[in-house]
mmCIF file of C-alpha atoms and ligand atoms in Angstrom:
data_model
loop_
_atom_site.group_PDB
_atom_site.id
_atom_site.type_symbol
_atom_site.label_atom_id
_atom_site.label_comp_id
_atom_site.label_asym_id
_atom_site.label_seq_id
_atom_site.Cartn_x
_atom_site.Cartn_y
_atom_site.Cartn_z
ATOM 1 C CA GLU Q 1 19.527 9.622 69.792
ATOM 2 C CA LYS Q 2 18.189 7.526 66.936
ATOM 3 C CA GLY Q 3 21.739 6.377 66.206
ATOM 4 C CA GLY Q 4 21.556 7.415 62.549
ATOM 5 C CA PHE Q 5 18.251 5.633 61.913
ATOM 6 C CA PRO Q 6 15.249 7.656 60.669
ATOM 7 C CA HIS Q 7 12.971 6.210 63.350
ATOM 8 C CA PHE Q 8 13.273 4.608 66.765
ATOM 9 C CA MET Q 9 11.361 1.609 65.492
ATOM 10 C CA LEU Q 10 13.951 0.811 62.835
ATOM 11 C CA LYS Q 11 16.764 1.389 65.315
ATOM 12 C CA GLU Q 12 15.080 -0.981 67.755
ATOM 13 C CA ILE Q 13 14.524 -3.644 65.097
ATOM 14 C CA PHE Q 14 18.235 -3.517 64.263
ATOM 15 C CA GLU Q 15 19.179 -3.520 67.949
ATOM 16 C CA GLN Q 16 17.758 -7.013 68.347
ATOM 17 C CA VAL Q 17 21.174 -8.486 67.611
ATOM 18 C CA TYR Q 18 22.375 -6.865 70.852
ATOM 19 C CA SER Q 19 19.231 -6.915 72.972
ATOM 20 C CA ILE Q 20 18.975 -10.693 72.733
ATOM 21 C CA ARG Q 21 22.676 -11.005 73.464
ATOM 22 C CA ASP Q 22 22.244 -8.746 76.513
ATOM 23 C CA THR Q 23 19.220 -10.700 77.689
ATOM 24 C CA ILE Q 24 21.049 -14.032 77.636
ATOM 25 C CA ARG Q 25 24.412 -12.665 78.788
ATOM 26 C CA GLY Q 26 25.381 -13.858 82.264
ATOM 27 C CA ARG Q 27 22.466 -16.288 82.180
ATOM 28 C CA VAL Q 28 23.486 -18.709 79.466
ATOM 29 C CA ASN Q 29 26.862 -20.278 80.097
ATOM 30 C CA LEU Q 30 28.097 -21.796 76.878
ATOM 31 C CA GLU Q 31 31.136 -23.628 78.289
ATOM 32 C CA ALA Q 32 29.281 -25.199 81.187
ATOM 33 C CA SER Q 33 26.102 -25.702 79.127
ATOM 34 C CA GLU Q 34 24.059 -24.176 81.893
ATOM 35 C CA ILE Q 35 21.320 -21.569 82.274
ATOM 36 C CA PHE Q 36 20.997 -19.565 85.455
ATOM 37 C CA LEU Q 37 18.144 -17.118 86.003
ATOM 38 C CA GLY Q 38 19.153 -15.358 89.208
ATOM 39 C CA GLY Q 39 15.890 -13.462 89.637
ATOM 40 C CA ILE Q 40 13.832 -16.608 90.036
ATOM 41 C CA SER Q 41 16.379 -19.105 91.359
ATOM 42 C CA GLU Q 42 14.576 -19.275 94.694
ATOM 43 C CA MET Q 43 11.342 -20.066 92.908
ATOM 44 C CA LEU Q 44 12.792 -23.030 91.035
ATOM 45 C CA PRO Q 45 11.423 -25.686 93.415
ATOM 46 C CA LYS Q 46 7.940 -24.219 92.918
ATOM 47 C CA LEU Q 47 8.376 -24.085 89.160
ATOM 48 C CA LEU Q 48 9.559 -27.672 89.065
ATOM 49 C CA GLN Q 49 6.434 -28.759 90.884
ATOM 50 C CA ALA Q 50 3.994 -26.422 89.205
ATOM 51 C CA ASP Q 51 0.753 -27.985 87.992
ATOM 52 C CA ARG Q 52 0.136 -25.117 85.642
ATOM 53 C CA ILE Q 53 1.449 -21.731 84.593
ATOM 54 C CA ILE Q 54 -1.035 -19.007 83.735
ATOM 55 C CA ILE Q 55 0.578 -16.316 81.618
ATOM 56 C CA VAL Q 56 -1.059 -12.878 81.570
ATOM 57 C CA GLY Q 57 -0.252 -9.889 79.391
ATOM 58 C CA CYS Q 58 -1.629 -7.511 76.772
ATOM 59 C CA GLY Q 59 -0.885 -6.859 73.104
ATOM 60 C CA THR Q 60 2.558 -7.923 71.999
ATOM 61 C CA SER Q 61 3.403 -9.225 75.467
ATOM 62 C CA TRP Q 62 0.377 -11.509 75.214
ATOM 63 C CA HIS Q 63 1.765 -12.799 71.911
ATOM 64 C CA ALA Q 64 5.094 -13.514 73.621
ATOM 65 C CA GLY Q 65 3.043 -15.433 76.198
ATOM 66 C CA LEU Q 66 1.556 -17.593 73.430
ATOM 67 C CA VAL Q 67 5.049 -18.448 72.220
ATOM 68 C CA GLY Q 68 5.862 -19.159 75.877
ATOM 69 C CA GLU Q 69 2.954 -21.593 76.077
ATOM 70 C CA TYR Q 70 4.402 -23.580 73.233
ATOM 71 C CA LEU Q 71 7.931 -23.484 74.736
ATOM 72 C CA LEU Q 72 6.941 -24.385 78.294
ATOM 73 C CA GLU Q 73 4.677 -27.230 77.244
ATOM 74 C CA GLU Q 74 7.100 -28.605 74.659
ATOM 75 C CA LEU Q 75 10.357 -28.269 76.585
ATOM 76 C CA ALA Q 76 9.368 -28.092 80.252
ATOM 77 C CA GLY Q 77 6.254 -30.267 80.255
ATOM 78 C CA ILE Q 78 4.146 -27.753 82.185
ATOM 79 C CA PRO Q 79 0.540 -27.096 81.107
ATOM 80 C CA VAL Q 80 0.149 -23.418 80.263
ATOM 81 C CA GLU Q 81 -2.783 -21.092 79.778
ATOM 82 C CA VAL Q 82 -2.339 -17.666 78.267
ATOM 83 C CA GLU Q 83 -4.851 -14.981 79.094
ATOM 84 C CA TYR Q 84 -5.419 -11.382 78.217
ATOM 85 C CA ALA Q 85 -4.790 -9.630 81.519
ATOM 86 C CA SER Q 86 -7.975 -7.637 81.010
ATOM 87 C CA GLU Q 87 -10.077 -10.808 80.781
ATOM 88 C CA PHE Q 88 -8.326 -12.625 83.592
ATOM 89 C CA ARG Q 89 -8.759 -9.793 86.074
ATOM 90 C CA TYR Q 90 -12.487 -9.317 85.572
ATOM 91 C CA ARG Q 91 -13.369 -12.993 85.763
ATOM 92 C CA ASN Q 92 -13.184 -15.035 88.879
ATOM 93 C CA PRO Q 93 -10.264 -17.163 87.676
ATOM 94 C CA ILE Q 94 -9.676 -20.490 89.361
ATOM 95 C CA ILE Q 95 -6.220 -20.559 90.832
ATOM 96 C CA ARG Q 96 -4.979 -23.661 92.621
ATOM 97 C CA GLU Q 97 -2.183 -24.044 95.091
ATOM 98 C CA LYS Q 98 0.401 -25.268 92.616
ATOM 99 C CA ASP Q 99 -0.436 -22.747 89.890
ATOM 100 C CA ILE Q 100 2.020 -20.038 89.008
ATOM 101 C CA VAL Q 101 0.933 -16.792 87.415
ATOM 102 C CA LEU Q 102 3.490 -15.199 85.099
ATOM 103 C CA ALA Q 103 2.940 -11.591 84.031
ATOM 104 C CA ILE Q 104 4.705 -10.318 80.918
ATOM 105 C CA SER Q 105 5.058 -6.586 80.318
ATOM 106 C CA GLN Q 106 7.610 -4.391 78.616
ATOM 107 C CA SER Q 107 6.705 -1.246 80.537
ATOM 108 C CA GLY Q 108 5.755 -3.011 83.742
ATOM 109 C CA GLU Q 109 3.018 -0.381 84.092
ATOM 110 C CA THR Q 110 0.142 -1.704 81.971
ATOM 111 C CA ALA Q 111 -2.926 -1.183 84.165
ATOM 112 C CA ASP Q 112 -4.703 -4.433 83.308
ATOM 113 C CA THR Q 113 -1.579 -6.550 83.754
ATOM 114 C CA LEU Q 114 -0.814 -4.910 87.097
ATOM 115 C CA ALA Q 115 -4.408 -5.533 88.231
ATOM 116 C CA ALA Q 116 -4.090 -9.188 87.140
ATOM 117 C CA VAL Q 117 -0.926 -9.490 89.249
ATOM 118 C CA ARG Q 118 -2.732 -8.066 92.273
ATOM 119 C CA LEU Q 119 -5.701 -10.390 91.807
ATOM 120 C CA ALA Q 120 -3.465 -13.456 91.456
ATOM 121 C CA LYS Q 121 -1.650 -12.500 94.666
ATOM 122 C CA GLU Q 122 -4.926 -12.032 96.509
ATOM 123 C CA LYS Q 123 -5.881 -15.529 95.424
ATOM 124 C CA GLY Q 124 -2.675 -16.892 96.876
ATOM 125 C CA ALA Q 125 -0.785 -17.654 93.668
ATOM 126 C CA THR Q 126 2.956 -17.395 93.281
ATOM 127 C CA VAL Q 127 3.349 -14.512 90.870
ATOM 128 C CA LEU Q 128 6.360 -14.047 88.617
ATOM 129 C CA GLY Q 129 7.138 -11.284 86.148
ATOM 130 C CA ILE Q 130 9.029 -10.737 82.932
ATOM 131 C CA CYS Q 131 9.491 -6.970 82.599
ATOM 132 C CA ASN Q 132 11.801 -4.676 80.729
ATOM 133 C CA VAL Q 133 11.585 -1.533 82.825
ATOM 134 C CA VAL Q 134 13.558 -1.936 86.026
ATOM 135 C CA GLY Q 135 11.685 -1.018 89.187
ATOM 136 C CA SER Q 136 8.344 -0.712 87.359
ATOM 137 C CA GLY Q 137 5.047 -1.450 89.122
ATOM 138 C CA ILE Q 138 4.755 -5.057 87.939
ATOM 139 C CA ALA Q 139 8.427 -5.738 88.684
ATOM 140 C CA ARG Q 140 7.890 -4.457 92.223
ATOM 141 C CA GLU Q 141 4.647 -6.261 92.920
ATOM 142 C CA THR Q 142 5.541 -9.731 91.658
ATOM 143 C CA ASP Q 143 7.161 -12.259 94.027
ATOM 144 C CA ALA Q 144 10.148 -12.670 91.738
ATOM 145 C CA GLY Q 145 11.018 -12.179 88.101
ATOM 146 C CA VAL Q 146 13.447 -11.992 85.252
ATOM 147 C CA TYR Q 147 14.242 -8.741 83.508
ATOM 148 C CA THR Q 148 14.554 -8.566 79.756
ATOM 149 C CA HIS Q 149 17.668 -6.535 79.091
ATOM 150 C CA ALA Q 150 16.324 -5.010 75.894
ATOM 151 C CA GLY Q 151 17.198 -1.433 76.864
ATOM 152 C CA PRO Q 152 14.723 1.440 76.529
ATOM 153 C CA GLU Q 153 12.086 0.852 73.864
ATOM 154 C CA ILE Q 154 10.827 4.183 72.559
ATOM 155 C CA GLY Q 155 8.820 3.220 69.455
ATOM 156 C CA VAL Q 156 5.192 2.560 70.354
ATOM 157 C CA ALA Q 157 5.311 -0.643 68.313
ATOM 158 C CA SER Q 158 7.074 -3.198 70.449
ATOM 159 C CA THR Q 159 9.901 -5.016 68.664
ATOM 160 C CA LYS Q 160 13.038 -5.713 70.672
ATOM 161 C CA ALA Q 161 11.047 -6.160 73.887
ATOM 162 C CA PHE Q 162 9.069 -8.966 72.210
ATOM 163 C CA THR Q 163 12.135 -10.947 71.184
ATOM 164 C CA ALA Q 164 13.758 -10.362 74.587
ATOM 165 C CA GLN Q 165 10.604 -11.702 76.290
ATOM 166 C CA ILE Q 166 10.764 -14.803 74.108
ATOM 167 C CA ALA Q 167 14.472 -15.200 74.900
ATOM 168 C CA VAL Q 168 13.636 -15.212 78.633
ATOM 169 C CA LEU Q 169 10.778 -17.675 78.150
ATOM 170 C CA THR Q 170 13.115 -19.914 76.149
ATOM 171 C CA MET Q 171 15.754 -19.891 78.897
ATOM 172 C CA LEU Q 172 13.060 -20.600 81.481
ATOM 173 C CA ALA Q 173 11.592 -23.518 79.540
ATOM 174 C CA LEU Q 174 15.005 -25.009 78.773
ATOM 175 C CA SER Q 175 16.272 -24.839 82.328
ATOM 176 C CA ILE Q 176 13.093 -26.346 83.795
ATOM 177 C CA GLY Q 177 12.990 -29.043 81.090
ATOM 178 C CA HIS Q 178 16.587 -29.997 81.792
ATOM 179 C CA LYS Q 179 16.157 -30.019 85.572
ATOM 180 C CA LYS Q 180 13.080 -32.203 85.209
ATOM 181 C CA GLY Q 181 15.047 -34.626 83.053
ATOM 182 C CA LEU Q 182 12.853 -34.017 80.030
ATOM 183 C CA LEU Q 183 15.784 -32.698 78.019
ATOM 184 C CA SER Q 184 18.902 -34.830 77.796
ATOM 185 C CA ASP Q 185 22.272 -33.164 78.433
ATOM 186 C CA GLU Q 186 22.960 -33.368 74.742
ATOM 187 C CA LYS Q 187 19.702 -31.751 73.670
ATOM 188 C CA TYR Q 188 20.117 -29.074 76.321
ATOM 189 C CA ARG Q 189 23.626 -28.297 75.098
ATOM 190 C CA ASN Q 190 22.386 -28.152 71.549
ATOM 191 C CA TYR Q 191 19.631 -25.655 72.416
ATOM 192 C CA ILE Q 192 22.014 -23.529 74.458
ATOM 193 C CA GLN Q 193 24.522 -23.338 71.631
ATOM 194 C CA GLU Q 194 21.875 -22.487 69.084
ATOM 195 C CA LEU Q 195 20.338 -19.819 71.325
ATOM 196 C CA TYR Q 196 23.757 -18.322 71.933
ATOM 197 C CA HIS Q 197 24.452 -17.991 68.221
ATOM 198 C CA LEU Q 198 20.982 -16.796 67.264
ATOM 199 C CA PRO Q 199 21.914 -13.076 67.248
ATOM 200 C CA ASN Q 200 24.256 -13.793 64.314
ATOM 201 C CA LYS Q 201 21.334 -15.250 62.403
ATOM 202 C CA ILE Q 202 19.237 -12.179 63.220
ATOM 203 C CA ASN Q 203 22.050 -10.157 61.740
ATOM 204 C CA GLU Q 204 21.835 -12.201 58.540
ATOM 205 C CA ILE Q 205 18.134 -11.399 58.268
ATOM 206 C CA LEU Q 206 18.739 -7.701 58.879
ATOM 207 C CA LYS Q 207 21.123 -7.677 55.908
ATOM 208 C CA LYS Q 208 18.096 -8.397 53.734
ATOM 209 C CA ASP Q 209 16.441 -5.150 54.773
ATOM 210 C CA GLU Q 210 16.711 -3.617 51.303
ATOM 211 C CA GLU Q 211 15.281 -6.689 49.619
ATOM 212 C CA ILE Q 212 12.386 -6.613 52.100
ATOM 213 C CA GLN Q 213 11.842 -2.901 51.510
ATOM 214 C CA GLN Q 214 11.612 -3.552 47.739
ATOM 215 C CA LEU Q 215 8.988 -6.168 48.316
ATOM 216 C CA THR Q 216 6.807 -3.756 50.283
ATOM 217 C CA LEU Q 217 6.528 -1.368 47.305
ATOM 218 C CA LEU Q 218 3.934 -3.720 45.874
ATOM 219 C CA LEU Q 219 2.033 -4.021 49.121
ATOM 220 C CA LYS Q 220 1.689 -0.515 50.429
ATOM 221 C CA ASP Q 221 -1.740 0.141 48.973
ATOM 222 C CA CYS Q 222 -3.469 -3.029 50.064
ATOM 223 C CA PRO Q 223 -6.460 -2.405 52.355
ATOM 224 C CA ASN Q 224 -6.192 -5.796 54.095
ATOM 225 C CA ALA Q 225 -3.635 -8.474 54.845
ATOM 226 C CA ILE Q 226 -3.613 -11.954 56.329
ATOM 227 C CA TYR Q 227 -0.835 -13.636 58.314
ATOM 228 C CA LEU Q 228 -0.692 -17.397 58.697
ATOM 229 C CA GLY Q 229 1.413 -19.702 60.834
ATOM 230 C CA ARG Q 230 1.093 -22.992 62.679
ATOM 231 C CA GLY Q 231 2.449 -24.189 66.016
ATOM 232 C CA CYS Q 232 4.844 -21.679 67.536
ATOM 233 C CA GLN Q 233 4.583 -19.609 64.349
ATOM 234 C CA TYR Q 234 0.906 -18.930 64.929
ATOM 235 C CA PRO Q 235 1.618 -16.280 67.613
ATOM 236 C CA VAL Q 236 4.231 -14.825 65.253
ATOM 237 C CA ALA Q 237 1.483 -14.474 62.649
ATOM 238 C CA LEU Q 238 -0.650 -12.628 65.221
ATOM 239 C CA GLU Q 239 2.279 -10.378 66.040
ATOM 240 C CA GLY Q 240 2.971 -9.648 62.361
ATOM 241 C CA ALA Q 241 -0.663 -8.611 61.905
ATOM 242 C CA LEU Q 242 -0.661 -6.417 65.011
ATOM 243 C CA LYS Q 243 2.534 -4.661 63.887
ATOM 244 C CA LEU Q 244 1.010 -3.898 60.494
ATOM 245 C CA LYS Q 245 -2.297 -2.576 61.814
ATOM 246 C CA GLU Q 246 -0.890 -0.426 64.559
ATOM 247 C CA ILE Q 247 1.615 1.526 62.490
ATOM 248 C CA SER Q 248 0.297 1.419 58.906
ATOM 249 C CA TYR Q 249 -3.458 1.370 59.685
ATOM 250 C CA ILE Q 250 -3.947 -1.497 57.246
ATOM 251 C CA HIS Q 251 -6.498 -3.993 58.476
ATOM 252 C CA ALA Q 252 -4.651 -7.237 59.156
ATOM 253 C CA GLU Q 253 -5.575 -10.563 60.711
ATOM 254 C CA GLY Q 254 -3.399 -13.349 62.009
ATOM 255 C CA TYR Q 255 -4.732 -16.908 61.862
ATOM 256 C CA PRO Q 256 -3.583 -20.438 62.544
ATOM 257 C CA ALA Q 257 -3.217 -21.570 58.931
ATOM 258 C CA ALA Q 258 -5.583 -24.517 59.327
ATOM 259 C CA GLU Q 259 -8.397 -22.187 60.399
ATOM 260 C CA MET Q 260 -8.476 -20.613 56.940
ATOM 261 C CA LYS Q 261 -10.934 -23.144 55.621
ATOM 262 C CA HIS Q 262 -13.354 -22.352 58.447
ATOM 263 C CA GLY Q 263 -14.124 -18.878 57.183
ATOM 264 C CA PRO Q 264 -11.275 -16.494 56.374
ATOM 265 C CA ILE Q 265 -10.534 -18.173 53.034
ATOM 266 C CA ALA Q 266 -13.652 -16.409 51.732
ATOM 267 C CA LEU Q 267 -11.649 -13.179 51.919
ATOM 268 C CA ILE Q 268 -8.979 -14.322 49.487
ATOM 269 C CA ASP Q 269 -8.792 -12.704 46.073
ATOM 270 C CA GLU Q 270 -6.015 -11.304 43.890
ATOM 271 C CA LYS Q 271 -5.813 -8.168 46.031
ATOM 272 C CA MET Q 272 -5.145 -10.002 49.288
ATOM 273 C CA PRO Q 273 -1.534 -10.326 50.485
ATOM 274 C CA VAL Q 274 -1.123 -13.455 52.594
ATOM 275 C CA PHE Q 275 2.056 -13.696 54.657
ATOM 276 C CA VAL Q 276 2.800 -17.331 55.430
ATOM 277 C CA ILE Q 277 5.460 -18.578 57.819
ATOM 278 C CA ALA Q 278 6.539 -21.725 56.007
ATOM 279 C CA THR Q 279 9.791 -22.727 57.676
ATOM 280 C CA ARG Q 280 10.735 -26.414 57.443
ATOM 281 C CA ASP Q 281 9.322 -27.718 60.711
ATOM 282 C CA THR Q 282 6.819 -30.278 61.987
ATOM 283 C CA TYR Q 283 4.051 -28.488 60.120
ATOM 284 C CA TYR Q 284 5.860 -27.953 56.854
ATOM 285 C CA GLU Q 285 3.807 -30.239 54.656
ATOM 286 C CA LYS Q 286 0.567 -28.924 56.086
ATOM 287 C CA ILE Q 287 1.579 -25.343 55.508
ATOM 288 C CA VAL Q 288 2.541 -26.133 51.912
ATOM 289 C CA SER Q 289 -1.026 -27.315 51.295
ATOM 290 C CA ASN Q 290 -2.336 -24.155 52.975
ATOM 291 C CA ILE Q 291 -0.250 -22.083 50.548
ATOM 292 C CA LYS Q 292 -1.708 -24.043 47.637
ATOM 293 C CA GLU Q 293 -5.220 -23.344 48.923
ATOM 294 C CA VAL Q 294 -4.516 -19.623 48.957
ATOM 295 C CA GLU Q 295 -2.750 -19.630 45.601
ATOM 296 C CA SER Q 296 -5.588 -21.462 43.892
ATOM 297 C CA ARG Q 297 -7.861 -18.607 44.982
ATOM 298 C CA LYS Q 298 -5.404 -16.124 43.469
ATOM 299 C CA GLY Q 299 -4.152 -14.772 46.799
ATOM 300 C CA ASN Q 300 -0.739 -13.111 46.798
ATOM 301 C CA VAL Q 301 1.456 -15.327 48.992
ATOM 302 C CA ILE Q 302 4.595 -13.923 50.566
ATOM 303 C CA ALA Q 303 6.269 -16.824 52.336
ATOM 304 C CA LEU Q 304 9.043 -16.957 54.912
ATOM 305 C CA ILE Q 305 11.098 -20.033 54.055
ATOM 306 C CA ASN Q 306 14.312 -21.788 54.964
ATOM 307 C CA PRO Q 307 17.198 -21.646 52.479
ATOM 308 C CA GLY Q 308 16.859 -23.854 49.430
ATOM 309 C CA ASP Q 309 13.135 -24.481 49.710
ATOM 310 C CA GLU Q 310 12.332 -24.860 46.028
ATOM 311 C CA ILE Q 311 8.876 -26.282 46.732
ATOM 312 C CA VAL Q 312 7.516 -23.114 48.323
ATOM 313 C CA LYS Q 313 9.551 -20.893 45.979
ATOM 314 C CA ASP Q 314 7.676 -22.503 43.112
ATOM 315 C CA ILE Q 315 4.202 -21.853 44.466
ATOM 316 C CA ALA Q 316 4.515 -18.567 46.395
ATOM 317 C CA GLN Q 317 4.719 -15.224 44.591
ATOM 318 C CA GLN Q 318 7.477 -13.946 46.844
ATOM 319 C CA THR Q 319 9.750 -15.565 49.398
ATOM 320 C CA ILE Q 320 12.099 -14.343 52.109
ATOM 321 C CA GLU Q 321 14.782 -16.711 53.362
ATOM 322 C CA ILE Q 322 15.290 -17.218 57.085
ATOM 323 C CA PRO Q 323 18.361 -19.108 58.379
ATOM 324 C CA ASP Q 324 17.753 -22.633 59.672
ATOM 325 C CA THR Q 325 17.435 -23.074 63.425
ATOM 326 C CA LEU Q 326 15.779 -25.378 65.946
ATOM 327 C CA GLU Q 327 11.998 -25.295 65.598
ATOM 328 C CA SER Q 328 11.336 -23.961 69.108
ATOM 329 C CA LEU Q 329 13.755 -21.075 68.614
ATOM 330 C CA SER Q 330 12.548 -20.007 65.199
ATOM 331 C CA PRO Q 331 9.962 -17.384 66.331
ATOM 332 C CA LEU Q 332 12.969 -15.266 67.308
ATOM 333 C CA LEU Q 333 13.941 -15.208 63.639
ATOM 334 C CA THR Q 334 10.650 -15.263 61.751
ATOM 335 C CA VAL Q 335 9.273 -12.180 63.489
ATOM 336 C CA ILE Q 336 12.161 -9.986 62.259
ATOM 337 C CA PRO Q 337 11.152 -9.734 58.571
ATOM 338 C CA LEU Q 338 7.534 -9.180 59.624
ATOM 339 C CA GLN Q 339 8.630 -6.222 61.770
ATOM 340 C CA LEU Q 340 10.605 -4.815 58.824
ATOM 341 C CA ILE Q 341 7.690 -5.296 56.430
ATOM 342 C CA SER Q 342 5.323 -3.328 58.707
ATOM 343 C CA TYR Q 343 7.896 -0.627 59.198
ATOM 344 C CA HIS Q 344 8.532 -0.088 55.490
ATOM 345 C CA ILE Q 345 4.858 -0.195 54.545
ATOM 346 C CA ALA Q 346 4.059 2.390 57.231
ATOM 347 C CA VAL Q 347 6.871 4.669 56.041
ATOM 348 C CA LEU Q 348 5.707 4.371 52.415
ATOM 349 C CA ARG Q 349 2.211 5.340 53.522
ATOM 350 C CA GLY Q 350 3.562 8.414 55.285
ATOM 351 C CA CYS Q 351 2.501 7.255 58.747
ATOM 352 C CA ASN Q 352 3.995 8.432 62.003
ATOM 353 C CA VAL Q 353 5.805 5.182 62.688
ATOM 354 C CA ASP Q 354 7.092 5.883 66.181
ATOM 355 C CA MET Q 355 3.893 7.462 67.453
ATOM 356 C CA PRO Q 356 0.909 5.928 65.681
ATOM 357 C CA ARG Q 357 -2.446 7.615 66.099
ATOM 358 C CA ASN Q 358 -4.609 6.775 69.125
ATOM 359 C CA LEU Q 359 -1.856 4.784 70.845
ATOM 360 C CA ALA Q 360 0.386 5.310 73.854
ATOM 361 C CA LYS Q 361 3.586 3.484 74.693
ATOM 362 C CA SER Q 362 2.295 2.392 78.006
ATOM 363 C CA VAL Q 363 -1.394 1.838 78.549
ATOM 364 C CA THR Q 364 -2.090 2.899 82.097
ATOM 365 C CA VAL Q 365 -5.825 3.371 81.564
ATOM 366 C CA GLU Q 366 -8.239 0.502 82.104
HETATM 367 O O1 M6R S 1 4.219 -2.588 78.334
HETATM 368 P P1 M6R S 1 3.406 -3.817 77.983
HETATM 369 O O2 M6R S 1 4.250 -4.901 77.418
HETATM 370 O O3 M6R S 1 2.603 -4.313 79.149
HETATM 371 O O4 M6R S 1 2.421 -3.342 76.878
HETATM 372 C C1 M6R S 1 1.423 -4.176 76.376
HETATM 373 C C2 M6R S 1 0.799 -3.619 75.110
HETATM 374 O O5 M6R S 1 0.195 -2.394 75.365
HETATM 375 C C3 M6R S 1 1.830 -3.458 73.980
HETATM 376 O O6 M6R S 1 2.508 -4.641 73.721
HETATM 377 C C4 M6R S 1 1.149 -2.958 72.701
HETATM 378 O O7 M6R S 1 0.310 -3.955 72.183
HETATM 379 C C5 M6R S 1 2.212 -2.545 71.683
HETATM 380 N N1 M6R S 1 1.924 -1.242 71.168
HETATM 381 C C6 M6R S 1 2.343 -3.504 70.547
HETATM 382 O O8 M6R S 1 3.306 -3.115 69.641
#
């Protein structure tokens, strides 16, 4: 049942080559350069006119929502707010006529997310869902939605559901952006082609599993860790930190890199591993200075870089190379080594990777 892998989590990390393919299959048409999301096609007019999208979710699904905020604002020009479902539901959130509420949930049964869906409906919002489990509560109660075709996710730590959620959000943002005329035909085609070929790049990263495992030998005993990213890599940093804490019980924090100087930098010493997502994007130069700030305080920087980045290689203690891709698609790649790092550290520490203490796969309590 684990397909030859020692744990479901590792199997599910490796399955991401296929789960992303399955999620875009039948939706992304490479020849015609078109994206068609059947589940929400009737909602397209509303989406095209939306004043705002409010994304609700918990845990990893909330992180996918933060990536979605970046994608929908950047590519589709729609203002987005991302809320913890548990906060949204207990406030008296202001929902206007042209707002759309989008719930993200792997299980489709998370109590707080389901309650947020019900509240949004009561307030007259159009409510959409991105769920993995077919026929689940949230899938049933939303007005329309798109399924992630990630297949069953057994490991408590969400991996392939996260990337499938981002794949759906990417398709959504691209198709709206194109229909609104914000993305030229050429740009749209370029994104579609890159998205289509992304699973091959995931495969390239997975081939580095042994190298990544080696690197974790030096990290397994650290009591704390910090993850830094900027822009769409900031939610990836949060996700990397959550993965580490939930399965290895190491205290980890994710931060937008520029926030370091407002407090967290006081934590840096030679014992502190700092994972930095330093791919060559809009923020590259800024992130290089952030790495220098950490290095000058003797922090142990492990950086995710694009191939041939000698600048970061020179200043970071360790680097992991990630294939080049379009900036907006890169969270689908950068999260993979972070998942593997958490997995290997947890195994080295003798933790129950698939069923970490105090956690359940689906949180149906409030
Ligand atoms: O099934 P959901 O996506 O609604 O679950 C939300 C969270 O409970 C879930 O993502 C949790 O944070 C995971 N254990 C993270 O790996």
